[in-house]
Amino acid sequence: GAGVSQSPSNKVTEKGKDVELRCDPISGHTALYWYRQSLGQGLEFLIYFQGNSAPDKSGLPSDRFSAERTGGSVSTLTIQRTQQEDSAVYLCASSFGGRQGGTEAFFGQGTRLTVV
Amino acid sequence: SQQGEEDPQALSIQEGENATMNCSYKTSINNLQWYRQNSGRGLVHLILIRSNEREKHSGRLRVTLDTSKKSSSLLITASRAADTASYFCATGGAQKLVFGQGTRLTINP
């Protein structure tokens, strides 16, 4: 398909384990975003990649969270030593990231992470 | 912290009525976007309005932007049951998109 793909769609993990969430953006999109959404809440910005620029990591809640984007395409969000408060839906989006910033973003369906 | 704040947090109206949601933001922007979210998963882009525009239409949607007041409104006319969803505004500055907390809209038959 031509949309943003996230995997897995659901992940249940034990407290203290590490998890990796994957995002395949739309081909050609230079901007990639990760957000976190707790039940009934808004989208919490986590990290933003734009082309070859240094990523904006200002939203990462702790040093247990990290993300990479390889070859300007696929991105992996890693959460180390998961805690119950990490339980949320993790959403990835991509866009052309125009010079004016913030062009239309296309979202994946998210990964629902449950830490037990 | 979130850049945009939607108001009201929740809105419940009868089918056929118009729904108005508001968004306020804090810093200068290049554009403002509205998104819809069904069932707590992926968001769908609805409309983008640039900072030099004051009003924009798309089908039953009308968006206004007042940069002097740092606010925007989304009007959905002749609402339908399928419009039931959460609606978010997002502000685009030089870089990342920042979302508000959203308005939960319920259309009653």
XYZ file of C-alpha atoms in Angstrom:
225
model
C 0.000 0.000 0.000
C 0.965 3.638 -0.362
C 0.151 4.728 3.187
C 2.174 4.931 6.392
C 2.618 1.483 7.865
C 3.251 0.760 11.528
C 4.089 -2.519 13.163
C 3.108 -4.223 15.295
C -0.459 -2.964 15.562
C -0.640 -4.214 19.126
C 2.109 -5.058 21.584
C 1.806 -6.404 25.102
C 5.020 -6.462 27.078
C 6.110 -7.043 30.620
C 7.311 -4.184 32.750
C 11.061 -3.795 32.442
C 11.330 -5.256 28.934
C 12.495 -3.287 25.881
C 10.216 -2.770 22.877
C 10.772 -1.606 19.313
C 8.061 0.020 17.261
C 8.467 0.347 13.514
C 7.228 2.941 11.057
C 7.413 2.775 7.259
C 6.627 6.247 5.914
C 5.258 7.118 2.510
C 7.969 6.941 -0.119
C 9.434 10.359 -0.864
C 8.320 11.954 2.385
C 11.260 13.673 4.041
C 9.566 14.444 7.363
C 8.657 11.782 9.915
C 6.959 12.292 13.267
C 6.318 10.140 16.317
C 3.500 10.954 18.731
C 2.098 9.267 21.799
C -1.579 9.283 22.706
C -2.962 8.089 26.007
C -6.605 7.036 26.199
C -8.900 9.981 25.563
C -6.037 12.435 25.403
C -4.387 14.559 22.753
C -1.261 13.797 20.760
C 1.979 14.214 22.663
C 4.874 15.068 20.367
C 7.867 12.784 20.792
C 10.372 13.255 17.979
C 10.632 14.754 14.480
C 12.975 13.836 11.623
C 13.428 16.112 8.614
C 15.723 14.989 5.828
C 19.349 14.923 6.891
C 18.895 17.469 9.666
C 19.463 16.567 13.283
C 16.188 15.224 14.705
C 14.115 17.289 17.106
C 14.073 15.075 20.192
C 12.568 17.658 22.491
C 9.444 15.623 23.147
C 11.045 12.399 24.320
C 9.860 11.954 27.926
C 12.973 10.251 29.278
C 16.277 8.735 28.245
C 14.521 5.370 28.043
C 13.053 6.566 24.747
C 15.079 6.772 21.547
C 14.374 6.740 17.837
C 16.300 6.247 14.649
C 15.549 6.798 11.022
C 17.682 4.748 8.680
C 18.412 5.883 5.147
C 15.852 8.629 5.424
C 13.051 6.096 5.365
C 12.095 3.520 7.985
C 12.064 4.645 11.599
C 12.247 2.658 14.824
C 11.103 3.956 18.203
C 12.728 2.070 21.074
C 11.515 2.113 24.645
C 13.893 0.567 27.151
C 12.871 -0.831 30.527
C 9.206 -0.217 29.864
C 6.988 1.130 32.625
C 3.219 0.910 32.992
C 2.893 4.633 32.254
C 4.363 3.943 28.807
C 1.096 2.220 27.877
C -0.442 4.259 25.048
C -0.980 4.339 21.312
C 2.165 5.367 19.472
C 1.411 7.142 16.199
C 3.774 7.751 13.325
C 3.188 10.271 10.547
C 5.092 11.435 7.495
C 4.903 14.429 5.187
C 6.833 16.209 2.460
C 8.026 18.638 5.115
C 7.969 21.669 2.849
C 10.046 24.772 3.436
C 7.049 26.425 5.029
C 6.908 23.555 7.466
C 4.078 21.338 8.578
C 2.596 20.275 5.278
C -0.195 17.704 5.341
C 0.793 14.759 7.504
C -0.294 11.202 6.778
C -0.724 8.966 9.789
C -0.310 5.271 10.319
C -2.852 3.337 12.339
C -0.610 3.305 15.369
C 0.829 0.714 17.707
C -1.154 0.092 20.884
C 1.412 -0.668 23.583
C 0.299 -2.265 26.824
C 2.803 -2.742 29.621
C 1.696 -5.288 32.209
C 3.382 21.315 26.338
C 0.809 21.536 23.582
C 0.764 24.477 21.202
C -2.908 24.373 20.308
C -5.883 24.146 22.606
C -9.305 23.168 21.289
C -12.552 24.368 22.738
C -14.902 22.845 23.710
C -13.394 19.565 24.880
C -16.637 17.808 24.010
C -19.618 18.770 21.862
C -22.867 16.892 21.353
C -25.411 18.058 18.753
C -28.336 16.738 16.722
C -27.852 15.467 13.214
C -28.343 18.258 10.717
C -27.128 20.999 13.047
C -23.868 22.862 12.577
C -20.861 22.171 14.771
C -18.243 24.770 15.623
C -14.911 24.016 17.243
C -12.250 26.509 18.188
C -8.498 26.342 18.450
C -6.138 28.764 20.135
C -2.378 28.729 19.839
C 0.531 30.574 21.375
C 3.356 31.238 18.940
C 3.635 32.410 15.348
C 2.722 29.862 12.711
C 3.146 29.208 9.011
C -0.092 27.303 8.774
C -2.783 25.644 10.821
C -4.312 22.284 10.040
C -7.358 20.368 11.203
C -7.470 16.600 11.529
C -10.120 14.049 12.395
C -9.604 10.876 14.406
C -11.982 7.956 14.559
C -11.716 5.192 17.145
C -8.485 6.434 18.685
C -6.200 5.411 15.861
C -4.758 7.204 12.834
C -5.649 10.812 12.095
C -6.953 12.017 8.758
C -6.069 15.439 7.394
C -9.098 17.654 6.739
C -7.893 21.088 5.738
C -4.878 23.396 5.883
C -5.034 27.165 6.118
C -1.942 29.296 5.671
C -1.065 32.212 7.889
C -1.872 34.714 5.112
C -5.358 33.265 4.594
C -8.422 34.190 6.626
C -10.982 31.641 5.489
C -11.052 28.381 3.599
C -13.797 25.989 2.524
C -13.821 22.311 1.711
C -17.203 20.685 1.164
C -19.149 21.035 4.424
C -16.080 22.355 6.237
C -15.268 26.002 6.792
C -12.122 27.094 8.552
C -11.254 30.592 9.682
C -7.960 31.905 10.968
C -7.350 35.060 12.980
C -3.623 35.478 13.459
C -4.083 38.620 15.549
C -6.032 36.584 18.097
C -4.027 33.423 17.480
C -7.190 31.449 16.966
C -8.958 29.314 14.394
C -12.390 27.810 14.094
C -13.705 24.759 12.267
C -17.343 24.755 11.223
C -19.024 21.578 10.040
C -22.369 22.329 8.421
C -25.343 19.975 8.182
C -23.722 17.431 10.480
C -24.100 13.695 9.918
C -23.715 10.703 12.213
C -20.493 9.853 10.369
C -18.988 13.148 11.578
C -18.809 11.699 15.080
C -15.086 11.735 15.880
C -12.377 13.692 17.648
C -11.103 16.798 15.894
C -7.633 18.227 16.399
C -5.942 21.385 15.281
C -2.227 21.330 14.561
C 0.069 24.254 14.138
C 2.978 24.181 11.727
C 5.847 26.467 12.346
C 9.295 26.162 10.892
C 9.390 22.507 11.752
C 7.268 20.042 13.654
C 3.496 19.810 13.789
C 2.125 20.297 17.290
C -1.376 19.126 18.156
C -3.935 20.275 20.659
C -5.993 18.108 23.009
C -8.894 17.783 20.604
C -12.660 18.207 20.629
C -14.799 15.098 20.918
C -17.818 15.621 18.632
C -20.893 13.423 18.939
C -23.701 13.664 16.406
C -26.981 12.313 17.754
C -29.499 10.844 15.280
